[in-house]
CSV table of C-alpha atoms in Angstrom, one decimal:
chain,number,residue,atom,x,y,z
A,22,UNK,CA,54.0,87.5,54.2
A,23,UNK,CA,57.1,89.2,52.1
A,24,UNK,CA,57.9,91.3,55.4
A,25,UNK,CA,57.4,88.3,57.3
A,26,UNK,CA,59.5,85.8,55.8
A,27,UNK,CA,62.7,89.0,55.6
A,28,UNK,CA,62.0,89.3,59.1
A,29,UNK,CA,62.8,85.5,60.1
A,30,UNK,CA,65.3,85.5,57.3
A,31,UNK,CA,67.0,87.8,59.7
A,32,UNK,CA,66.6,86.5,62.7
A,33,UNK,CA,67.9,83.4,61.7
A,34,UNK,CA,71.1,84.9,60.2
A,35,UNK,CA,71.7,87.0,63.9
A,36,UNK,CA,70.9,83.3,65.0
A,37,UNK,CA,73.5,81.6,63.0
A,38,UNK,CA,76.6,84.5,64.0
A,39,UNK,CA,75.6,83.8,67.6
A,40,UNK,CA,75.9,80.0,67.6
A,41,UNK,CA,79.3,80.8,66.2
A,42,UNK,CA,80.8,83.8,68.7
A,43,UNK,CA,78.9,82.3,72.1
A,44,UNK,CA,80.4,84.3,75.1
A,45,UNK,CA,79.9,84.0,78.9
A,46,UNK,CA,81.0,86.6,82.0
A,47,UNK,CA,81.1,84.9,85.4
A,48,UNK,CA,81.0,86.8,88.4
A,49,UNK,CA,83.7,85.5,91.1
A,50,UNK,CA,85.6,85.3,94.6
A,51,UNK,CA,86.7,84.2,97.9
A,52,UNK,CA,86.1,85.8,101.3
A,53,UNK,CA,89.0,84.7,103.7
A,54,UNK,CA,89.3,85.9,107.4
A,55,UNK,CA,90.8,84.9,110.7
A,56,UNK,CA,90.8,85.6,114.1
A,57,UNK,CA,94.4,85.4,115.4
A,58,UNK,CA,96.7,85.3,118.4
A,59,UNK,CA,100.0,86.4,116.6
A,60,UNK,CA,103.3,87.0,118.2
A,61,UNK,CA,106.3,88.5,116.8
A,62,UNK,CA,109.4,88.2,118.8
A,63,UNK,CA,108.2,89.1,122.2
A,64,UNK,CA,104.9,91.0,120.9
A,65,UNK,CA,101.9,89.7,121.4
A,66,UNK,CA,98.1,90.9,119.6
A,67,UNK,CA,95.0,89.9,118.4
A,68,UNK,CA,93.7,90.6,115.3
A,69,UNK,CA,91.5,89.8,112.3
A,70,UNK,CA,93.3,88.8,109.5
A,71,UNK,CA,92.1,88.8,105.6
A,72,UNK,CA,93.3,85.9,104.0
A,73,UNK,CA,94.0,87.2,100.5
A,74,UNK,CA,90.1,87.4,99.8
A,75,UNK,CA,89.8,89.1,96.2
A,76,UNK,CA,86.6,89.7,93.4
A,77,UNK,CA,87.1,89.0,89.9
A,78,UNK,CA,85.3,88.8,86.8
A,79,UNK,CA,86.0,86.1,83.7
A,80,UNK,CA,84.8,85.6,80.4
A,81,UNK,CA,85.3,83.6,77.1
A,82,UNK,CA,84.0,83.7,73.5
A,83,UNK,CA,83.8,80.9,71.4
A,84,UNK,CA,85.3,82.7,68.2
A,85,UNK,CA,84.5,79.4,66.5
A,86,UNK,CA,87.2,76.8,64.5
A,87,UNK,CA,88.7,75.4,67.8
A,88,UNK,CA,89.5,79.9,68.6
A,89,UNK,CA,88.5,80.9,71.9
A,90,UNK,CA,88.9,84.6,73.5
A,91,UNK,CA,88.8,85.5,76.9
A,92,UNK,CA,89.6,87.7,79.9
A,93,UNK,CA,90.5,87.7,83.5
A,94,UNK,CA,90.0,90.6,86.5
A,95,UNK,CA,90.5,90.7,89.6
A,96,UNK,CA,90.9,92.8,92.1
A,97,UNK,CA,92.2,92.3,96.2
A,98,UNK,CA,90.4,93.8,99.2
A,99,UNK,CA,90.6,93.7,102.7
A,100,UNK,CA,86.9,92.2,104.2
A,101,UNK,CA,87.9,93.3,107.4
A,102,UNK,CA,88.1,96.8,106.7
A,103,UNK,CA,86.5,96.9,103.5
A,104,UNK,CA,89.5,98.6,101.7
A,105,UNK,CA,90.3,98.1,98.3
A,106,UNK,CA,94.1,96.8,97.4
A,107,UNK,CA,96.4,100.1,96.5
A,108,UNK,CA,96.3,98.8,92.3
A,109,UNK,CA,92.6,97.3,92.0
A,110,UNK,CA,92.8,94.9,89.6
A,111,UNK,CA,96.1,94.0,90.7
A,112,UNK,CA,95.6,90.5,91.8
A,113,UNK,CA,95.1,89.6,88.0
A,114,UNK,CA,94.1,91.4,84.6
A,115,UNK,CA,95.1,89.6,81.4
A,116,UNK,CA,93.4,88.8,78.4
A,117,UNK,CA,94.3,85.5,76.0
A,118,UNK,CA,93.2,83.5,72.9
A,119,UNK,CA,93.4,80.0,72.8
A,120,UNK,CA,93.2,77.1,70.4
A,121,UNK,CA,94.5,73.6,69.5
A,122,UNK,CA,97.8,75.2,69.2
A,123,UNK,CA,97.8,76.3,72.6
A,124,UNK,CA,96.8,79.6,74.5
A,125,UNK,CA,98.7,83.0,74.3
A,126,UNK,CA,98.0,85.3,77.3
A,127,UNK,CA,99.2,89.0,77.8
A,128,UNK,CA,98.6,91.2,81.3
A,129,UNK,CA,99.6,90.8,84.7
A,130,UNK,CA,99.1,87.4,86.3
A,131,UNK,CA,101.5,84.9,88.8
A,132,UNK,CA,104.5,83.4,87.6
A,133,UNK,CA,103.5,79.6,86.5
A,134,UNK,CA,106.5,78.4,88.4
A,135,UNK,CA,104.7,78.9,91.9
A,136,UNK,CA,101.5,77.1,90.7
A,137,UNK,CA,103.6,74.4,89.3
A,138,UNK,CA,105.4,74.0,92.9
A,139,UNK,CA,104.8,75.7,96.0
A,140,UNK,CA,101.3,76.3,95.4
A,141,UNK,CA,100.5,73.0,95.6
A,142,UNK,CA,102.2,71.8,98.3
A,143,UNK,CA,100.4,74.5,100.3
A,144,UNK,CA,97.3,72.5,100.6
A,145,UNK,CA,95.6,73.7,104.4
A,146,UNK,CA,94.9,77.1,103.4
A,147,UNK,CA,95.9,77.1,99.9
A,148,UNK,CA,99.0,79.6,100.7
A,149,UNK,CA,96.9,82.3,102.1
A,150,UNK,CA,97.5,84.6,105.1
A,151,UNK,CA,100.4,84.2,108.0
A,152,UNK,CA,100.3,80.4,107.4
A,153,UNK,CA,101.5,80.9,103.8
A,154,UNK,CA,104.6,79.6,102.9
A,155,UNK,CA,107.1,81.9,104.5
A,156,UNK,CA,110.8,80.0,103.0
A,157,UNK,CA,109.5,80.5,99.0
A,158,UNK,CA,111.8,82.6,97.2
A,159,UNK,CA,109.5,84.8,94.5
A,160,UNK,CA,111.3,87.8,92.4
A,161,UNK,CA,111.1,89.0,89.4
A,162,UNK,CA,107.9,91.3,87.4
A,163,UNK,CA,104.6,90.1,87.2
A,164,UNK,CA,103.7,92.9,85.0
A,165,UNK,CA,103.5,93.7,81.4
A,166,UNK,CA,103.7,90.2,80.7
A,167,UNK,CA,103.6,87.7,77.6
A,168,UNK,CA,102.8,84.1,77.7
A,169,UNK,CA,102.1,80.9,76.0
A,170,UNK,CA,100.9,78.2,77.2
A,171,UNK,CA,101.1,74.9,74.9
A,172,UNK,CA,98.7,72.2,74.4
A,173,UNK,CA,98.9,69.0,76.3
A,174,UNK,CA,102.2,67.2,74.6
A,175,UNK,CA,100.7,64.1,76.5
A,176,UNK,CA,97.9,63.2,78.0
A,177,UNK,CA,98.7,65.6,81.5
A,178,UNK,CA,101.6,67.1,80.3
A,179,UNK,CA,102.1,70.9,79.9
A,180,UNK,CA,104.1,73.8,79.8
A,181,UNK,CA,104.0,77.8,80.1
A,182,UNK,CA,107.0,80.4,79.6
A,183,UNK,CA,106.4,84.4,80.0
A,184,UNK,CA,108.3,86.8,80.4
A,185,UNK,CA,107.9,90.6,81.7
A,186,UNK,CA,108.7,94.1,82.5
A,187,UNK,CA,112.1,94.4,83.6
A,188,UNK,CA,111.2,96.5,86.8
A,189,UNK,CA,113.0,97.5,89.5
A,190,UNK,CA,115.2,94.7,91.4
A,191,UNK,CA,115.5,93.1,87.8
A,192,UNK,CA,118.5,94.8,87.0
A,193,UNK,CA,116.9,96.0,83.8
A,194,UNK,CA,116.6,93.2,82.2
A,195,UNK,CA,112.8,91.5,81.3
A,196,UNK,CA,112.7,88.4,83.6
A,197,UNK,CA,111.6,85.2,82.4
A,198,UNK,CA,109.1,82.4,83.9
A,199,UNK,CA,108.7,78.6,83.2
A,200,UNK,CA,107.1,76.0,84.3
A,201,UNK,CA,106.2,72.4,83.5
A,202,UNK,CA,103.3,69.8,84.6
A,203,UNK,CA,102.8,66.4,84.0
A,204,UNK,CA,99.1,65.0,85.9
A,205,UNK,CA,99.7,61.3,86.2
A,206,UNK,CA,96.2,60.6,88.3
A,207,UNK,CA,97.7,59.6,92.0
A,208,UNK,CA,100.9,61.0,90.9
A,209,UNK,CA,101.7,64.6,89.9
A,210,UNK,CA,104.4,66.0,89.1
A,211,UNK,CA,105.8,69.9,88.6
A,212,UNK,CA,108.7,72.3,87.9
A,213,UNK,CA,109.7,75.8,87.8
A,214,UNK,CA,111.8,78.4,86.8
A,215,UNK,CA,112.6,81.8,87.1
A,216,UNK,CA,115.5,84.3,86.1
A,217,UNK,CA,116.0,88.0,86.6
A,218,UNK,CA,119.0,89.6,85.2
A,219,UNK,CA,121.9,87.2,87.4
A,220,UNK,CA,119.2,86.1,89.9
A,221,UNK,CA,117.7,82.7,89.6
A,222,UNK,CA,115.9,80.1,90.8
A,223,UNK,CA,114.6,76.2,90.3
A,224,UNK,CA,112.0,74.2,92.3
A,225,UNK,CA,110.7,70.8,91.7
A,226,UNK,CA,107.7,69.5,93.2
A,227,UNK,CA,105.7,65.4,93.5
A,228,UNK,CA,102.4,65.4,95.0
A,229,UNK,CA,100.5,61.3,95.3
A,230,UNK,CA,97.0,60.4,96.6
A,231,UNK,CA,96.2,57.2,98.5
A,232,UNK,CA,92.6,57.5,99.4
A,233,UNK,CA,92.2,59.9,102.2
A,234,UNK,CA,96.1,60.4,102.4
A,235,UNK,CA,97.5,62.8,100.3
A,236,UNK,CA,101.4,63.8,100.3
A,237,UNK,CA,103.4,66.6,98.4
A,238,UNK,CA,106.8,68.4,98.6
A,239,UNK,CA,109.4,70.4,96.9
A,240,UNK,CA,112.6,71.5,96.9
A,241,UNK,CA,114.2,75.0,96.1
A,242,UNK,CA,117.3,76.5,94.7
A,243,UNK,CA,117.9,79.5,94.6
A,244,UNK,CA,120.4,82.1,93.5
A,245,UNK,CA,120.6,86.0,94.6
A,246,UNK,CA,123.4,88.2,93.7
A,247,UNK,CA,126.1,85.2,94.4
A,248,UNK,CA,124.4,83.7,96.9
A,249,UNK,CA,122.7,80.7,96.7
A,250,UNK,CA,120.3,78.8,99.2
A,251,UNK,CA,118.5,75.9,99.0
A,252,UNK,CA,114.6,75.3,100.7
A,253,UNK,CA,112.5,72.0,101.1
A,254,UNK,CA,109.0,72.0,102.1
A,255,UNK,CA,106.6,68.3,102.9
A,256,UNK,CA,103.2,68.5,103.7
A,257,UNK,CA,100.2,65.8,104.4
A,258,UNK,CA,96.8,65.8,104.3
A,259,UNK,CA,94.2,62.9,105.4
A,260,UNK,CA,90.7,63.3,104.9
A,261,UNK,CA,87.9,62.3,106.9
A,262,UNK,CA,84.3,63.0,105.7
A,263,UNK,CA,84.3,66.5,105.7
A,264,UNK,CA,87.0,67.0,107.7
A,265,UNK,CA,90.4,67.7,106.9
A,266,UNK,CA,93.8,66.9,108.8
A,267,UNK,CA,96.7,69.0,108.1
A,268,UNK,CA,100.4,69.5,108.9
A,269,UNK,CA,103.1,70.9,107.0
A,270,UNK,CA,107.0,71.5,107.4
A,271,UNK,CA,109.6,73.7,105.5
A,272,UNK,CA,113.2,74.6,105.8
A,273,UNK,CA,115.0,76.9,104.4
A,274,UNK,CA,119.2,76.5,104.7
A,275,UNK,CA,122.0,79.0,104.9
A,276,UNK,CA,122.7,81.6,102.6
A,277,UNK,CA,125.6,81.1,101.0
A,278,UNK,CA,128.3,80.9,103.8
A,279,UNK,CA,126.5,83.3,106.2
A,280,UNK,CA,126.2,81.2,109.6
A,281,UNK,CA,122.7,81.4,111.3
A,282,UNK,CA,120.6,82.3,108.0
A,283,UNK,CA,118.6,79.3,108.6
A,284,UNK,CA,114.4,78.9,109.6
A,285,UNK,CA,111.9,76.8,110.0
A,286,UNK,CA,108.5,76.8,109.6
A,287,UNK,CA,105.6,74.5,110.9
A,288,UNK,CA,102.1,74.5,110.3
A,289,UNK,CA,99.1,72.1,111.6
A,290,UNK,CA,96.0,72.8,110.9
A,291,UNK,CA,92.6,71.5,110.5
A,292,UNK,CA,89.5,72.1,108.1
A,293,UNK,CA,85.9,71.4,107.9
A,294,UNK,CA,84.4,71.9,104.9
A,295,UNK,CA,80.4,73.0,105.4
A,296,UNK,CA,80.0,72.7,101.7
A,297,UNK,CA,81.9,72.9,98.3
A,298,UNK,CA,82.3,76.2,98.8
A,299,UNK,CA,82.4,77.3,102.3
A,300,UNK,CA,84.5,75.9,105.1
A,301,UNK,CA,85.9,76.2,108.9
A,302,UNK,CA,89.0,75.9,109.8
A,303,UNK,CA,91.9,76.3,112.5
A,304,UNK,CA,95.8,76.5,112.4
A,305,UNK,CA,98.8,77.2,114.2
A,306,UNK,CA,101.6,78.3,112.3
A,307,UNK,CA,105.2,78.9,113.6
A,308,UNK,CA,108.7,80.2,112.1
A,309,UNK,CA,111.7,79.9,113.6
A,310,UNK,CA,114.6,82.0,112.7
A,311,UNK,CA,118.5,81.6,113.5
A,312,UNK,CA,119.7,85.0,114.4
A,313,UNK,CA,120.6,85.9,110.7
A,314,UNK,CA,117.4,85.1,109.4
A,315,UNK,CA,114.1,87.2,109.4
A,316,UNK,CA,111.6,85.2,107.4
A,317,UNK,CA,107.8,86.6,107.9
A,318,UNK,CA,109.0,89.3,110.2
A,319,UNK,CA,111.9,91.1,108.3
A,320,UNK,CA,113.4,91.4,111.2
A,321,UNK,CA,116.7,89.0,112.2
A,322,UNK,CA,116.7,86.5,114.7
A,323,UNK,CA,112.7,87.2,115.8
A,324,UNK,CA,110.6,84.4,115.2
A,325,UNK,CA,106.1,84.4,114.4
A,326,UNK,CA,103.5,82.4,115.4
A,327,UNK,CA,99.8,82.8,115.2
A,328,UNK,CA,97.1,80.7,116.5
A,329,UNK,CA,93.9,81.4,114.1
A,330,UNK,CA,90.0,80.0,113.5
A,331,UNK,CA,88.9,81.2,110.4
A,332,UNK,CA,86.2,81.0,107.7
A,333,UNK,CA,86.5,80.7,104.0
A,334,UNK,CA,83.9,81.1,101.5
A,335,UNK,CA,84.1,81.0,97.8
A,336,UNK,CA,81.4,82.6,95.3
């Protein structure tokens, strides 16, 4: 009975340390592919295209006191092929703590700025693939970095700063990231910005739901070397059942005084969503370039455009 009565004495004491350090892993990921008619200037091909489909892991511990712990991996691959990205968790590996006071994060993640804007205008394929959003200017490290995340200051309204490894393009100095949300229900609201030794940029961005209707845009300035530019992106969305209508527009203006660094790019697309998690879908996706510009080519004055069917499935 004296052995006995140790024994649940023991159990119930590994019991009690449980109930106050709980943790959980989940397994996760997307599989994203196309089939594609693409052309670049006059070069046609058709391909299958991986859609940024990635595999992660995630996990929190409840350190008790309002203290929670947790990680993020994941790591990019190719479905098509089956090959792994070049870094393999490179797509995200950070680890954080996070309380009342807000949640400090350290690793390599995305700048907040692009979640806070062009992210979420990017609604038809969630700024995957060839239909991604081409006019976007992202620089700056994405490595290395440190940041903190603060509580909601309102109900819907937050805020994260980092910043990073000064790398190379950053003119040895760390850049820095913020970004700022406000969730108002129908209305939602976002900004970002980022600076890299003289290089900077600022984007704004209002998203509203009206039933099935949803719109959202934002607007860009940006600053390289002395050069500034300015981009503006509007997208809609109306919902039908489980269907989805899509078409989006963005422009990006000259840089600077240079004449013909101008584009365009125009996306419709449509989506039919099989379940929560899996879905079918279609776009057509087109950039135009002056003769200056080479957005999603790289090379000046040739435009893209790809006609794709696709299937996405999350897990």
């Amino acid at each position: 009975m004296i052995k006995r009565s140790i024994a649940l004495a023991v159990l119930a004491t590994l019991a009690s340390g449980a109930a106050l350090a709980q943790s959980s892993v989940t397994l996760y990921g997307r599989l994203n592919v196309t089939a594609e008619r693409q052309k670049v200037g006059s070069d046609t091909q058709t391909v299958l295209e991986d859609n940024y489909s990635r595999i992660g892991f995630k996990g929190e511990e409840d350190l008790g006191g309002g203290l929670k712990a947790g990680f993020i991996i994941e790591h990019g691959f190719d479905p098509t092929t089956g090959a792994a990205a070049s870094t393999f968790w490179g797509r995200q590996s950070e680890v954080y703590l996070s309380s009342k006071l807000g949640m400090l994060r350290l690793g390599n993640f995305t700048q907040e700025s692009l979640y806070a804007t062009a992210d979420v205008v990017s609604m038809h394929n969630h700024n995957t693939g060839t239909s991604a959003d081409a006019l976007y200017t992202y620089f700056g490290s994405d490595v290395n970095k440190v940041a903190y995340r603060t509580p909601e200051f309102v109900k819907g309204l937050w805020a994260e700063a980092s910043i990073a490894e000064a790398t190379a393009g950053t003119g040895g100095k760390r850049p820095v990231d913020l970004a700022v949300n406000y969730d108002l229900g129908k209305l939602q609201l976002g900004a970002g910005y980022t600076k890299a030794d003289q290089d900077n940029q600022f984007a704004v961005r209002a998203s509203y739901g009206m039933g099935p209707f949803t719109l959202a845009a934002y607007a860009q300035r940006t600053k390289i070397e002395d050069l500034s530019r300015n981009a503006f992106r509007v997208a809609g969305m109306y919902t039908l059942g489980a269907s989805e209508f899509h078409v989006n527009v963005g422009y990006a203006g000259k840089i600077g005084d240079v004449a013909n660094t101008q584009a365009t790019q125009t996306t419709l697309g449509y989506n039919y969503n099989l379940s929560k998690r899996t879905k079918v879908y279609g776009f057509v996706t087109k950039v135009d370039n002056k003769a200056n510009a080479g957005y999603a080519t790289g090379t000046e004055g040739a435009d893209f455009s790809s006609v794709a069917v696709g299937v996405r499935h999350n897990f």
